[in-house]
Amino acid sequence: MQRAASMVARVGFRLQSLPLALGRQFSCAQDVLRRTPLYDFHLAHGGKMVAFAGWSLPVQYQDSHIDSHLHTRRHCSLFDVSHMLQTKIFGCDRVKLMESLVVGDIAELRPNQGTLSLFTNETGGILDDLIVTNTSEGHLYVVSNAGCWDKDLARMQDKVTELQKRGSDVGLEVVDNALLALQGPTAAQVLQAGVADDLRKLPFMTSAVMEVFGMSGCRVTRCGYTGEDGVEISVPASGAVHLATALLENPEVKLAGLAARDSLRLEAGLCLYGNDIDEHTTPVEGSLSWTLGKRRRAAMDFPGAKVIVSQLKGKVQRRRVGLMCEGAPMRAHSPILSTDGTKIGTVTSGCPSPCLKKNVAMGYVPYEYSRPGTLLLVEVRRKQQMAVVSKMPFVPTNYYTLK
């Protein structure tokens, strides 16, 4: 952590303004980092590069973290998320394979519709969160976290091998594309100038393959991890710089890095894997029960179903909640206490909210303390201060849905 802190201090960004899990990722060895197709592009545009999940990525550019955050909320920002694992699952038994690993109802997805889902283990713990899209091209398009790249890929490959030995028709291919996220209220307007498809017909969590600013074969998905309208564009690696350059020609667009992406997702109440959810957290504890498909709950045919479904039917011992306070910012690992001073939980992510001008955080507390409006204490810098359990998202989301 000391090495990571000194490194981030050199790029002018305070490590403690990120959740601890990001801090852990920053401490990766500097000499064996992977680079996205936009690495030189980031340097040319003033990107302050740090190690994250085994990759060299920009934490911010010349604008401050707060300026980038607010620009995303008011206009739109371009993020390089090419470090994410992109895979295709193909074959007649592709849905069977995916449903053997995740909690969601993949079979019910319409063509080009996607969903957030969870890899789980046999004890109900979350191994990763991911987006699965049922493409009209006859395969599943899967995007999962860079920090879980090796274990996610191994898990899917092992299941492919297992099913193939049983005679199933299924295969897996890693997609070697760049992935760019254009996020913010003007993102669709900016992108529309470079595509022939009518983006008004592409609602949240749907996807289409199209030509984007002259680059053919791009998959555009109406999603993101900021709480704003926006898209993620999977583009052939050779065209990543061309696409980023074309998008930046619009004055609405600015580059943004890991710092802004993290505070934006926290304001939106979205989890960071390894921090807010992990293999010791169930979907019910993580307030992610909505990811469990109704048919899947009834069939109890996903990993950890016995534990997870029993929690749905009973009272879970702890829940992920939102917290707000004034004063010193809450940070990951800050103790959460009842008003009588008894420790009852721990903060998992926290930062000052640039939009609300208040401190926001997530953490886990016993079920009886999880009701919004409950007053609690949080220990920050060895001092106790009042906090209140708050509904999430902290800042209203602006996802685009068809009226």
mmCIF file of C-alpha atoms in Angstrom:
data_model
loop_
_atom_site.group_PDB
_atom_site.id
_atom_site.type_symbol
_atom_site.label_atom_id
_atom_site.label_comp_id
_atom_site.label_asym_id
_atom_site.label_seq_id
_atom_site.Cartn_x
_atom_site.Cartn_y
_atom_site.Cartn_z
ATOM 1 C CA MET A 1 0.000 0.000 0.000
ATOM 2 C CA GLN A 2 2.854 2.411 0.696
ATOM 3 C CA ARG A 3 4.242 1.845 -2.792
ATOM 4 C CA ALA A 4 0.809 2.401 -4.304
ATOM 5 C CA ALA A 5 0.243 5.544 -2.269
ATOM 6 C CA SER A 6 3.540 7.102 -3.316
ATOM 7 C CA MET A 7 2.850 6.261 -6.948
ATOM 8 C CA VAL A 8 -0.600 7.817 -6.940
ATOM 9 C CA ALA A 9 0.707 10.855 -5.068
ATOM 10 C CA ARG A 10 3.124 11.401 -7.960
ATOM 11 C CA VAL A 11 0.211 11.654 -10.389
ATOM 12 C CA GLY A 12 -1.516 14.166 -8.141
ATOM 13 C CA PHE A 13 -4.366 11.960 -6.914
ATOM 14 C CA ARG A 14 -5.023 10.951 -3.326
ATOM 15 C CA LEU A 15 -5.280 7.176 -2.986
ATOM 16 C CA GLN A 16 -7.789 7.426 -0.134
ATOM 17 C CA SER A 17 -10.315 9.060 -2.449
ATOM 18 C CA LEU A 18 -10.725 5.632 -4.019
ATOM 19 C CA PRO A 19 -12.223 2.579 -2.287
ATOM 20 C CA LEU A 20 -9.685 0.195 -0.830
ATOM 21 C CA ALA A 21 -10.204 -2.427 -3.517
ATOM 22 C CA LEU A 22 -9.021 0.029 -6.132
ATOM 23 C CA GLY A 23 -6.062 0.811 -3.918
ATOM 24 C CA ARG A 24 -5.180 -2.867 -3.800
ATOM 25 C CA GLN A 25 -5.361 -3.060 -7.583
ATOM 26 C CA PHE A 26 -3.027 -0.058 -7.864
ATOM 27 C CA SER A 27 -0.311 -1.907 -5.963
ATOM 28 C CA CYS A 28 0.354 -4.288 -8.886
ATOM 29 C CA ALA A 29 3.969 -4.643 -10.061
ATOM 30 C CA GLN A 30 4.788 -1.877 -12.511
ATOM 31 C CA ASP A 31 7.053 -3.872 -14.821
ATOM 32 C CA VAL A 32 4.628 -6.528 -16.106
ATOM 33 C CA LEU A 33 1.516 -4.527 -16.902
ATOM 34 C CA ARG A 34 -0.718 -5.168 -19.884
ATOM 35 C CA ARG A 35 -1.559 -2.238 -22.137
ATOM 36 C CA THR A 36 -4.797 -1.479 -23.929
ATOM 37 C CA PRO A 37 -4.748 -0.450 -27.610
ATOM 38 C CA LEU A 38 -5.169 3.143 -26.371
ATOM 39 C CA TYR A 39 -2.062 3.225 -24.136
ATOM 40 C CA ASP A 40 -0.056 5.647 -26.312
ATOM 41 C CA PHE A 41 -3.228 7.661 -26.936
ATOM 42 C CA HIS A 42 -3.657 8.137 -23.182
ATOM 43 C CA LEU A 43 -0.081 9.342 -22.778
ATOM 44 C CA ALA A 44 -0.455 11.766 -25.689
ATOM 45 C CA HIS A 45 -3.549 13.241 -24.037
ATOM 46 C CA GLY A 46 -1.981 13.705 -20.618
ATOM 47 C CA GLY A 47 -3.256 10.534 -19.008
ATOM 48 C CA LYS A 48 -1.755 9.838 -15.589
ATOM 49 C CA MET A 49 -1.155 6.099 -15.788
ATOM 50 C CA VAL A 50 -1.380 3.707 -12.852
ATOM 51 C CA ALA A 51 -1.427 -0.044 -12.389
ATOM 52 C CA PHE A 52 -4.928 -1.456 -12.108
ATOM 53 C CA ALA A 53 -5.841 -5.167 -12.160
ATOM 54 C CA GLY A 54 -2.628 -5.970 -14.011
ATOM 55 C CA TRP A 55 -3.130 -3.224 -16.611
ATOM 56 C CA SER A 56 -1.699 0.251 -17.118
ATOM 57 C CA LEU A 57 -4.696 2.600 -17.187
ATOM 58 C CA PRO A 58 -5.321 6.339 -16.742
ATOM 59 C CA VAL A 59 -6.530 7.353 -13.294
ATOM 60 C CA GLN A 60 -7.226 10.861 -14.599
ATOM 61 C CA TYR A 61 -6.135 13.343 -17.250
ATOM 62 C CA GLN A 62 -5.347 17.044 -17.015
ATOM 63 C CA ASP A 63 -8.745 17.881 -15.545
ATOM 64 C CA SER A 64 -9.267 17.161 -11.865
ATOM 65 C CA HIS A 65 -11.140 14.071 -10.734
ATOM 66 C CA ILE A 66 -14.108 16.208 -9.631
ATOM 67 C CA ASP A 67 -14.213 18.152 -12.908
ATOM 68 C CA SER A 68 -14.234 14.861 -14.858
ATOM 69 C CA HIS A 69 -16.972 13.484 -12.631
ATOM 70 C CA LEU A 70 -19.203 16.531 -13.072
ATOM 71 C CA HIS A 71 -18.530 16.732 -16.808
ATOM 72 C CA THR A 72 -19.826 13.160 -17.130
ATOM 73 C CA ARG A 73 -23.012 14.053 -15.254
ATOM 74 C CA ARG A 74 -23.608 17.203 -17.349
ATOM 75 C CA HIS A 75 -22.182 16.309 -20.780
ATOM 76 C CA CYS A 76 -20.355 13.056 -21.562
ATOM 77 C CA SER A 77 -16.992 11.406 -21.017
ATOM 78 C CA LEU A 78 -15.017 8.713 -22.780
ATOM 79 C CA PHE A 79 -13.568 5.891 -20.685
ATOM 80 C CA ASP A 80 -11.181 3.163 -21.834
ATOM 81 C CA VAL A 81 -12.507 -0.104 -20.384
ATOM 82 C CA SER A 82 -10.577 -2.376 -22.752
ATOM 83 C CA HIS A 83 -9.148 -4.228 -19.747
ATOM 84 C CA MET A 84 -12.495 -5.971 -19.260
ATOM 85 C CA LEU A 85 -12.734 -9.611 -20.353
ATOM 86 C CA GLN A 86 -14.924 -9.985 -23.453
ATOM 87 C CA THR A 87 -15.975 -13.462 -24.540
ATOM 88 C CA LYS A 88 -18.334 -15.160 -26.985
ATOM 89 C CA ILE A 89 -20.192 -18.323 -26.017
ATOM 90 C CA PHE A 90 -21.515 -20.111 -29.095
ATOM 91 C CA GLY A 91 -23.200 -23.368 -30.041
ATOM 92 C CA CYS A 92 -26.700 -24.768 -29.545
ATOM 93 C CA ASP A 93 -26.040 -25.320 -25.825
ATOM 94 C CA ARG A 94 -24.652 -21.830 -25.074
ATOM 95 C CA VAL A 95 -27.569 -20.916 -22.798
ATOM 96 C CA LYS A 96 -27.244 -24.220 -20.961
ATOM 97 C CA LEU A 97 -23.589 -23.472 -20.292
ATOM 98 C CA MET A 98 -24.175 -19.934 -19.056
ATOM 99 C CA GLU A 99 -27.107 -20.885 -16.848
ATOM 100 C CA SER A 100 -24.939 -23.551 -15.203
ATOM 101 C CA LEU A 101 -22.684 -20.739 -13.957
ATOM 102 C CA VAL A 102 -24.902 -17.687 -13.305
ATOM 103 C CA VAL A 103 -28.093 -16.839 -11.413
ATOM 104 C CA GLY A 104 -29.911 -15.021 -14.229
ATOM 105 C CA ASP A 105 -32.554 -16.236 -16.665
ATOM 106 C CA ILE A 106 -30.506 -16.168 -19.877
ATOM 107 C CA ALA A 107 -33.047 -18.210 -21.849
ATOM 108 C CA GLU A 108 -35.655 -15.451 -21.546
ATOM 109 C CA LEU A 109 -33.435 -12.754 -23.081
ATOM 110 C CA ARG A 110 -34.769 -11.428 -26.366
ATOM 111 C CA PRO A 111 -32.399 -11.098 -29.341
ATOM 112 C CA ASN A 112 -29.805 -8.390 -28.570
ATOM 113 C CA GLN A 113 -31.040 -7.984 -25.001
ATOM 114 C CA GLY A 114 -28.578 -8.142 -22.106
ATOM 115 C CA THR A 115 -28.693 -8.467 -18.357
ATOM 116 C CA LEU A 116 -26.429 -8.017 -15.372
ATOM 117 C CA SER A 117 -25.817 -11.390 -13.747
ATOM 118 C CA LEU A 118 -23.575 -13.050 -11.186
ATOM 119 C CA PHE A 119 -21.218 -16.005 -11.168
ATOM 120 C CA THR A 120 -21.831 -17.822 -7.861
ATOM 121 C CA ASN A 121 -20.202 -20.703 -6.013
ATOM 122 C CA GLU A 122 -21.824 -23.639 -4.244
ATOM 123 C CA THR A 123 -22.068 -21.724 -0.954
ATOM 124 C CA GLY A 124 -23.907 -18.845 -2.641
ATOM 125 C CA GLY A 125 -20.927 -16.479 -2.757
ATOM 126 C CA ILE A 126 -20.483 -14.092 -5.676
ATOM 127 C CA LEU A 127 -17.456 -14.947 -7.837
ATOM 128 C CA ASP A 128 -17.950 -11.972 -10.168
ATOM 129 C CA ASP A 129 -20.589 -9.748 -11.730
ATOM 130 C CA LEU A 130 -20.933 -9.714 -15.505
ATOM 131 C CA ILE A 131 -23.159 -8.637 -18.382
ATOM 132 C CA VAL A 132 -24.557 -11.323 -20.680
ATOM 133 C CA THR A 133 -26.105 -10.331 -24.025
ATOM 134 C CA ASN A 134 -28.079 -12.711 -26.234
ATOM 135 C CA THR A 135 -26.918 -11.513 -29.652
ATOM 136 C CA SER A 136 -28.922 -11.916 -32.850
ATOM 137 C CA GLU A 137 -25.762 -13.368 -34.402
ATOM 138 C CA GLY A 138 -26.228 -16.657 -32.559
ATOM 139 C CA HIS A 139 -23.851 -16.291 -29.606
ATOM 140 C CA LEU A 140 -23.778 -14.885 -26.096
ATOM 141 C CA TYR A 141 -21.568 -11.824 -25.644
ATOM 142 C CA VAL A 142 -20.154 -11.704 -22.110
ATOM 143 C CA VAL A 143 -18.275 -8.861 -20.411
ATOM 144 C CA SER A 144 -16.727 -9.474 -16.978
ATOM 145 C CA ASN A 145 -14.209 -7.808 -14.684
ATOM 146 C CA ALA A 146 -10.503 -7.527 -15.439
ATOM 147 C CA GLY A 147 -9.625 -8.332 -11.825
ATOM 148 C CA CYS A 148 -11.350 -11.708 -12.236
ATOM 149 C CA TRP A 149 -10.078 -12.355 -15.776
ATOM 150 C CA ASP A 150 -8.144 -15.551 -15.034
ATOM 151 C CA LYS A 151 -10.695 -17.205 -12.771
ATOM 152 C CA ASP A 152 -13.674 -16.222 -14.936
ATOM 153 C CA LEU A 153 -12.049 -17.497 -18.107
ATOM 154 C CA ALA A 154 -10.924 -20.723 -16.422
ATOM 155 C CA ARG A 155 -14.396 -21.275 -14.992
ATOM 156 C CA MET A 156 -16.076 -20.847 -18.372
ATOM 157 C CA GLN A 157 -13.468 -22.924 -20.209
ATOM 158 C CA ASP A 158 -13.729 -25.741 -17.676
ATOM 159 C CA LYS A 159 -17.502 -25.809 -18.078
ATOM 160 C CA VAL A 160 -17.152 -25.816 -21.886
ATOM 161 C CA THR A 161 -14.827 -28.812 -21.672
ATOM 162 C CA GLU A 162 -17.155 -30.596 -19.247
ATOM 163 C CA LEU A 163 -20.211 -30.103 -21.454
ATOM 164 C CA GLN A 164 -18.333 -31.003 -24.649
ATOM 165 C CA LYS A 165 -17.334 -34.330 -23.078
ATOM 166 C CA ARG A 166 -21.034 -34.977 -22.491
ATOM 167 C CA GLY A 167 -21.763 -34.313 -26.156
ATOM 168 C CA SER A 168 -23.012 -30.727 -25.862
ATOM 169 C CA ASP A 169 -22.596 -28.265 -28.719
ATOM 170 C CA VAL A 170 -20.824 -25.325 -27.096
ATOM 171 C CA GLY A 171 -17.630 -23.308 -27.482
ATOM 172 C CA LEU A 172 -15.879 -20.195 -26.189
ATOM 173 C CA GLU A 173 -13.838 -17.486 -27.832
ATOM 174 C CA VAL A 174 -12.045 -14.532 -26.209
ATOM 175 C CA VAL A 175 -12.869 -11.300 -28.047
ATOM 176 C CA ASP A 176 -9.672 -9.355 -28.646
ATOM 177 C CA ASN A 177 -11.432 -6.005 -29.113
ATOM 178 C CA ALA A 178 -10.972 -2.680 -27.395
ATOM 179 C CA LEU A 179 -13.928 -1.502 -25.309
ATOM 180 C CA LEU A 180 -14.802 2.186 -25.042
ATOM 181 C CA ALA A 181 -17.501 3.569 -22.731
ATOM 182 C CA LEU A 182 -19.138 6.868 -23.729
ATOM 183 C CA GLN A 183 -21.152 7.986 -20.721
ATOM 184 C CA GLY A 184 -23.333 10.986 -19.963
ATOM 185 C CA PRO A 185 -26.594 12.715 -20.948
ATOM 186 C CA THR A 186 -25.286 13.818 -24.363
ATOM 187 C CA ALA A 187 -23.606 10.483 -25.227
ATOM 188 C CA ALA A 188 -26.334 9.329 -27.627
ATOM 189 C CA GLN A 189 -26.373 12.699 -29.389
ATOM 190 C CA VAL A 190 -22.606 12.518 -29.873
ATOM 191 C CA LEU A 191 -22.647 8.935 -31.113
ATOM 192 C CA GLN A 192 -25.624 9.469 -33.433
ATOM 193 C CA ALA A 193 -23.455 11.680 -35.637
ATOM 194 C CA GLY A 194 -21.280 8.659 -36.418
ATOM 195 C CA VAL A 195 -23.838 5.879 -36.956
ATOM 196 C CA ALA A 196 -26.648 5.209 -39.409
ATOM 197 C CA ASP A 197 -28.752 3.266 -36.884
ATOM 198 C CA ASP A 198 -31.400 5.229 -34.980
ATOM 199 C CA LEU A 199 -30.158 5.175 -31.371
ATOM 200 C CA ARG A 200 -33.631 6.153 -30.158
ATOM 201 C CA LYS A 201 -34.541 2.530 -30.888
ATOM 202 C CA LEU A 202 -31.683 1.162 -28.746
ATOM 203 C CA PRO A 203 -32.865 1.210 -25.102
ATOM 204 C CA PHE A 204 -30.909 0.416 -21.954
ATOM 205 C CA MET A 205 -29.336 -3.066 -21.918
ATOM 206 C CA THR A 206 -29.806 -3.718 -25.622
ATOM 207 C CA SER A 207 -27.108 -4.126 -28.222
ATOM 208 C CA ALA A 208 -26.501 -3.943 -31.979
ATOM 209 C CA VAL A 209 -23.618 -4.349 -34.408
ATOM 210 C CA MET A 210 -23.063 -1.269 -36.548
ATOM 211 C CA GLU A 211 -20.503 0.906 -38.278
ATOM 212 C CA VAL A 212 -19.307 3.672 -35.947
ATOM 213 C CA PHE A 213 -17.477 6.675 -37.409
ATOM 214 C CA GLY A 214 -16.340 4.540 -40.320
ATOM 215 C CA MET A 215 -15.314 1.525 -38.216
ATOM 216 C CA SER A 216 -17.298 -1.557 -39.245
ATOM 217 C CA GLY A 217 -18.069 -4.486 -36.958
ATOM 218 C CA CYS A 218 -18.566 -2.492 -33.752
ATOM 219 C CA ARG A 219 -20.945 -3.811 -31.097
ATOM 220 C CA VAL A 220 -22.751 -0.915 -29.410
ATOM 221 C CA THR A 221 -24.475 -1.754 -26.115
ATOM 222 C CA ARG A 222 -26.668 0.806 -24.303
ATOM 223 C CA CYS A 223 -25.166 0.383 -20.854
ATOM 224 C CA GLY A 224 -22.378 1.610 -18.595
ATOM 225 C CA TYR A 225 -21.407 1.838 -14.959
ATOM 226 C CA THR A 226 -21.974 5.508 -14.140
ATOM 227 C CA GLY A 227 -25.734 5.733 -13.674
ATOM 228 C CA GLU A 228 -25.972 7.904 -16.797
ATOM 229 C CA ASP A 229 -27.225 7.157 -20.271
ATOM 230 C CA GLY A 230 -24.422 5.907 -22.455
ATOM 231 C CA VAL A 231 -22.942 3.090 -24.486
ATOM 232 C CA GLU A 232 -20.087 0.645 -24.453
ATOM 233 C CA ILE A 233 -18.535 0.137 -27.880
ATOM 234 C CA SER A 234 -16.621 -3.061 -28.608
ATOM 235 C CA VAL A 235 -14.353 -2.080 -31.494
ATOM 236 C CA PRO A 236 -11.576 -3.999 -33.297
ATOM 237 C CA ALA A 237 -8.325 -3.106 -31.558
ATOM 238 C CA SER A 238 -6.845 -1.660 -34.744
ATOM 239 C CA GLY A 239 -9.626 0.943 -34.874
ATOM 240 C CA ALA A 240 -9.667 1.998 -31.232
ATOM 241 C CA VAL A 241 -7.528 5.138 -31.673
ATOM 242 C CA HIS A 242 -9.496 6.216 -34.759
ATOM 243 C CA LEU A 243 -12.790 5.854 -32.869
ATOM 244 C CA ALA A 244 -11.562 7.646 -29.734
ATOM 245 C CA THR A 245 -10.172 10.481 -31.852
ATOM 246 C CA ALA A 246 -13.445 10.838 -33.761
ATOM 247 C CA LEU A 247 -15.477 10.988 -30.547
ATOM 248 C CA LEU A 248 -13.173 13.583 -28.997
ATOM 249 C CA GLU A 249 -13.698 15.917 -31.945
ATOM 250 C CA ASN A 250 -17.070 16.753 -30.407
ATOM 251 C CA PRO A 251 -16.585 19.406 -27.671
ATOM 252 C CA GLU A 252 -19.164 17.608 -25.518
ATOM 253 C CA VAL A 253 -16.683 14.768 -25.007
ATOM 254 C CA LYS A 254 -13.754 14.690 -22.597
ATOM 255 C CA LEU A 255 -11.537 11.807 -21.541
ATOM 256 C CA ALA A 256 -12.041 10.455 -18.027
ATOM 257 C CA GLY A 257 -10.188 7.875 -15.960
ATOM 258 C CA LEU A 258 -10.534 5.394 -13.129
ATOM 259 C CA ALA A 259 -11.031 8.035 -10.434
ATOM 260 C CA ALA A 260 -14.147 9.545 -11.992
ATOM 261 C CA ARG A 261 -15.498 6.144 -13.014
ATOM 262 C CA ASP A 262 -15.313 4.985 -9.417
ATOM 263 C CA SER A 263 -17.017 7.981 -7.792
ATOM 264 C CA LEU A 264 -19.701 7.931 -10.508
ATOM 265 C CA ARG A 265 -20.531 4.260 -9.877
ATOM 266 C CA LEU A 266 -20.623 4.860 -6.129
ATOM 267 C CA GLU A 267 -23.106 7.727 -6.493
ATOM 268 C CA ALA A 268 -25.175 5.354 -8.650
ATOM 269 C CA GLY A 269 -25.115 2.699 -5.894
ATOM 270 C CA LEU A 270 -23.260 0.197 -8.088
ATOM 271 C CA CYS A 271 -20.972 -2.441 -6.593
ATOM 272 C CA LEU A 272 -17.236 -2.779 -7.104
ATOM 273 C CA TYR A 273 -16.285 -6.457 -7.131
ATOM 274 C CA GLY A 274 -13.714 -7.331 -4.483
ATOM 275 C CA ASN A 275 -14.897 -4.478 -2.313
ATOM 276 C CA ASP A 276 -18.701 -4.359 -2.048
ATOM 277 C CA ILE A 277 -19.291 -7.956 -3.135
ATOM 278 C CA ASP A 278 -17.051 -11.016 -3.127
ATOM 279 C CA GLU A 279 -17.082 -14.799 -2.798
ATOM 280 C CA HIS A 280 -18.172 -14.487 0.836
ATOM 281 C CA THR A 281 -21.198 -12.317 -0.074
ATOM 282 C CA THR A 282 -24.461 -13.749 -1.411
ATOM 283 C CA PRO A 283 -26.728 -11.891 -3.862
ATOM 284 C CA VAL A 284 -29.320 -11.431 -1.113
ATOM 285 C CA GLU A 285 -26.815 -9.979 1.328
ATOM 286 C CA GLY A 286 -25.486 -7.733 -1.439
ATOM 287 C CA SER A 287 -28.999 -6.370 -2.175
ATOM 288 C CA LEU A 288 -28.792 -7.948 -5.635
ATOM 289 C CA SER A 289 -31.767 -10.323 -5.375
ATOM 290 C CA TRP A 290 -33.230 -8.705 -8.498
ATOM 291 C CA THR A 291 -30.555 -10.485 -10.574
ATOM 292 C CA LEU A 292 -32.114 -13.854 -9.702
ATOM 293 C CA GLY A 293 -34.407 -15.010 -12.499
ATOM 294 C CA LYS A 294 -37.889 -16.068 -11.362
ATOM 295 C CA ARG A 295 -37.654 -19.352 -13.255
ATOM 296 C CA ARG A 296 -34.195 -19.969 -11.841
ATOM 297 C CA ARG A 297 -35.421 -19.408 -8.272
ATOM 298 C CA ALA A 298 -38.147 -21.980 -8.782
ATOM 299 C CA ALA A 299 -35.847 -24.507 -10.455
ATOM 300 C CA MET A 300 -33.012 -23.925 -7.954
ATOM 301 C CA ASP A 301 -30.577 -25.010 -10.657
ATOM 302 C CA PHE A 302 -27.754 -22.472 -10.296
ATOM 303 C CA PRO A 303 -24.645 -22.716 -8.095
ATOM 304 C CA GLY A 304 -25.454 -21.940 -4.455
ATOM 305 C CA ALA A 305 -29.217 -22.018 -5.056
ATOM 306 C CA LYS A 306 -29.977 -23.848 -1.805
ATOM 307 C CA VAL A 307 -28.314 -21.134 0.279
ATOM 308 C CA ILE A 308 -29.518 -18.183 -1.791
ATOM 309 C CA VAL A 309 -33.174 -19.225 -2.142
ATOM 310 C CA SER A 310 -33.404 -19.999 1.584
ATOM 311 C CA GLN A 311 -32.183 -16.457 2.278
ATOM 312 C CA LEU A 312 -34.869 -15.078 -0.031
ATOM 313 C CA LYS A 313 -37.541 -16.894 1.928
ATOM 314 C CA GLY A 314 -36.194 -16.019 5.376
ATOM 315 C CA LYS A 315 -34.427 -13.125 7.045
ATOM 316 C CA VAL A 316 -30.848 -12.628 5.907
ATOM 317 C CA GLN A 317 -28.392 -11.764 8.671
ATOM 318 C CA ARG A 318 -26.789 -8.768 6.981
ATOM 319 C CA ARG A 319 -27.490 -6.427 4.070
ATOM 320 C CA ARG A 320 -25.557 -3.999 1.892
ATOM 321 C CA VAL A 321 -26.842 -0.485 2.556
ATOM 322 C CA GLY A 322 -26.124 3.064 1.510
ATOM 323 C CA LEU A 323 -24.827 5.554 4.074
ATOM 324 C CA MET A 324 -24.605 9.338 4.057
ATOM 325 C CA CYS A 325 -22.827 11.635 6.481
ATOM 326 C CA GLU A 326 -21.242 15.051 6.770
ATOM 327 C CA GLY A 327 -17.785 15.730 8.162
ATOM 328 C CA ALA A 328 -14.851 13.481 7.331
ATOM 329 C CA PRO A 329 -15.433 11.099 4.371
ATOM 330 C CA MET A 330 -16.213 7.474 5.148
ATOM 331 C CA ARG A 331 -13.640 5.059 3.729
ATOM 332 C CA ALA A 332 -13.448 1.339 3.081
ATOM 333 C CA HIS A 333 -12.951 -0.567 6.337
ATOM 334 C CA SER A 334 -14.348 2.251 8.496
ATOM 335 C CA PRO A 335 -16.242 0.583 11.358
ATOM 336 C CA ILE A 336 -20.025 1.042 11.453
ATOM 337 C CA LEU A 337 -21.497 1.238 14.950
ATOM 338 C CA SER A 338 -24.941 1.347 16.496
ATOM 339 C CA THR A 339 -25.816 4.549 18.328
ATOM 340 C CA ASP A 340 -24.728 2.920 21.603
ATOM 341 C CA GLY A 341 -21.220 2.447 20.192
ATOM 342 C CA THR A 342 -21.326 -1.290 19.423
ATOM 343 C CA LYS A 343 -19.586 -2.265 16.200
ATOM 344 C CA ILE A 344 -22.156 -3.803 13.835
ATOM 345 C CA GLY A 345 -20.570 -3.606 10.407
ATOM 346 C CA THR A 346 -17.974 -2.206 8.026
ATOM 347 C CA VAL A 347 -17.874 0.312 5.201
ATOM 348 C CA THR A 348 -16.886 -1.280 1.879
ATOM 349 C CA SER A 349 -16.700 1.808 -0.391
ATOM 350 C CA GLY A 350 -16.859 5.498 0.370
ATOM 351 C CA CYS A 351 -16.041 8.929 -1.028
ATOM 352 C CA PRO A 352 -17.243 12.526 -1.034
ATOM 353 C CA SER A 353 -20.059 12.894 -3.576
ATOM 354 C CA PRO A 354 -19.171 15.652 -6.054
ATOM 355 C CA CYS A 355 -22.860 16.060 -6.949
ATOM 356 C CA LEU A 356 -24.389 16.011 -3.473
ATOM 357 C CA LYS A 357 -21.568 17.730 -1.568
ATOM 358 C CA LYS A 358 -22.011 15.058 1.090
ATOM 359 C CA ASN A 359 -20.122 11.895 1.920
ATOM 360 C CA VAL A 360 -21.596 8.674 0.559
ATOM 361 C CA ALA A 361 -20.665 5.084 1.253
ATOM 362 C CA MET A 362 -21.796 1.481 1.124
ATOM 363 C CA GLY A 363 -21.385 -1.082 3.838
ATOM 364 C CA TYR A 364 -22.874 -4.119 5.531
ATOM 365 C CA VAL A 365 -25.032 -4.017 8.651
ATOM 366 C CA PRO A 366 -27.329 -6.522 10.373
ATOM 367 C CA TYR A 367 -30.776 -6.729 8.787
ATOM 368 C CA GLU A 368 -32.460 -4.917 11.676
ATOM 369 C CA TYR A 369 -30.316 -1.828 11.012
ATOM 370 C CA SER A 370 -30.860 -1.771 7.236
ATOM 371 C CA ARG A 371 -34.025 0.332 7.017
ATOM 372 C CA PRO A 372 -33.505 3.717 5.296
ATOM 373 C CA GLY A 373 -33.482 6.526 7.836
ATOM 374 C CA THR A 374 -31.807 4.444 10.553
ATOM 375 C CA LEU A 375 -29.246 6.503 12.452
ATOM 376 C CA LEU A 376 -25.845 4.916 12.986
ATOM 377 C CA LEU A 377 -22.300 5.917 13.837
ATOM 378 C CA VAL A 378 -19.240 5.562 11.621
ATOM 379 C CA GLU A 379 -15.717 5.698 12.990
ATOM 380 C CA VAL A 380 -13.467 7.872 10.830
ATOM 381 C CA ARG A 381 -9.912 8.687 11.876
ATOM 382 C CA ARG A 382 -10.672 7.277 15.335
ATOM 383 C CA LYS A 383 -13.585 9.677 15.780
ATOM 384 C CA GLN A 384 -17.235 8.715 15.751
ATOM 385 C CA GLN A 385 -19.677 10.674 13.591
ATOM 386 C CA MET A 386 -23.344 10.320 12.767
ATOM 387 C CA ALA A 387 -24.436 8.582 9.567
ATOM 388 C CA VAL A 388 -27.846 7.682 8.207
ATOM 389 C CA VAL A 389 -28.856 4.622 6.197
ATOM 390 C CA SER A 390 -29.909 5.949 2.781
ATOM 391 C CA LYS A 391 -31.640 4.591 -0.282
ATOM 392 C CA MET A 392 -29.504 3.931 -3.327
ATOM 393 C CA PRO A 393 -28.787 5.219 -5.871
ATOM 394 C CA PHE A 394 -27.659 8.342 -4.083
ATOM 395 C CA VAL A 395 -27.951 10.298 -7.349
ATOM 396 C CA PRO A 396 -30.922 9.409 -9.606
ATOM 397 C CA THR A 397 -29.986 7.253 -12.596
ATOM 398 C CA ASN A 398 -30.700 8.379 -16.148
ATOM 399 C CA TYR A 399 -30.837 5.139 -18.127
ATOM 400 C CA TYR A 400 -32.569 5.415 -21.499
ATOM 401 C CA THR A 401 -35.759 3.379 -21.785
ATOM 402 C CA LEU A 402 -38.392 3.421 -24.500
ATOM 403 C CA LYS A 403 -41.416 5.436 -23.493
#
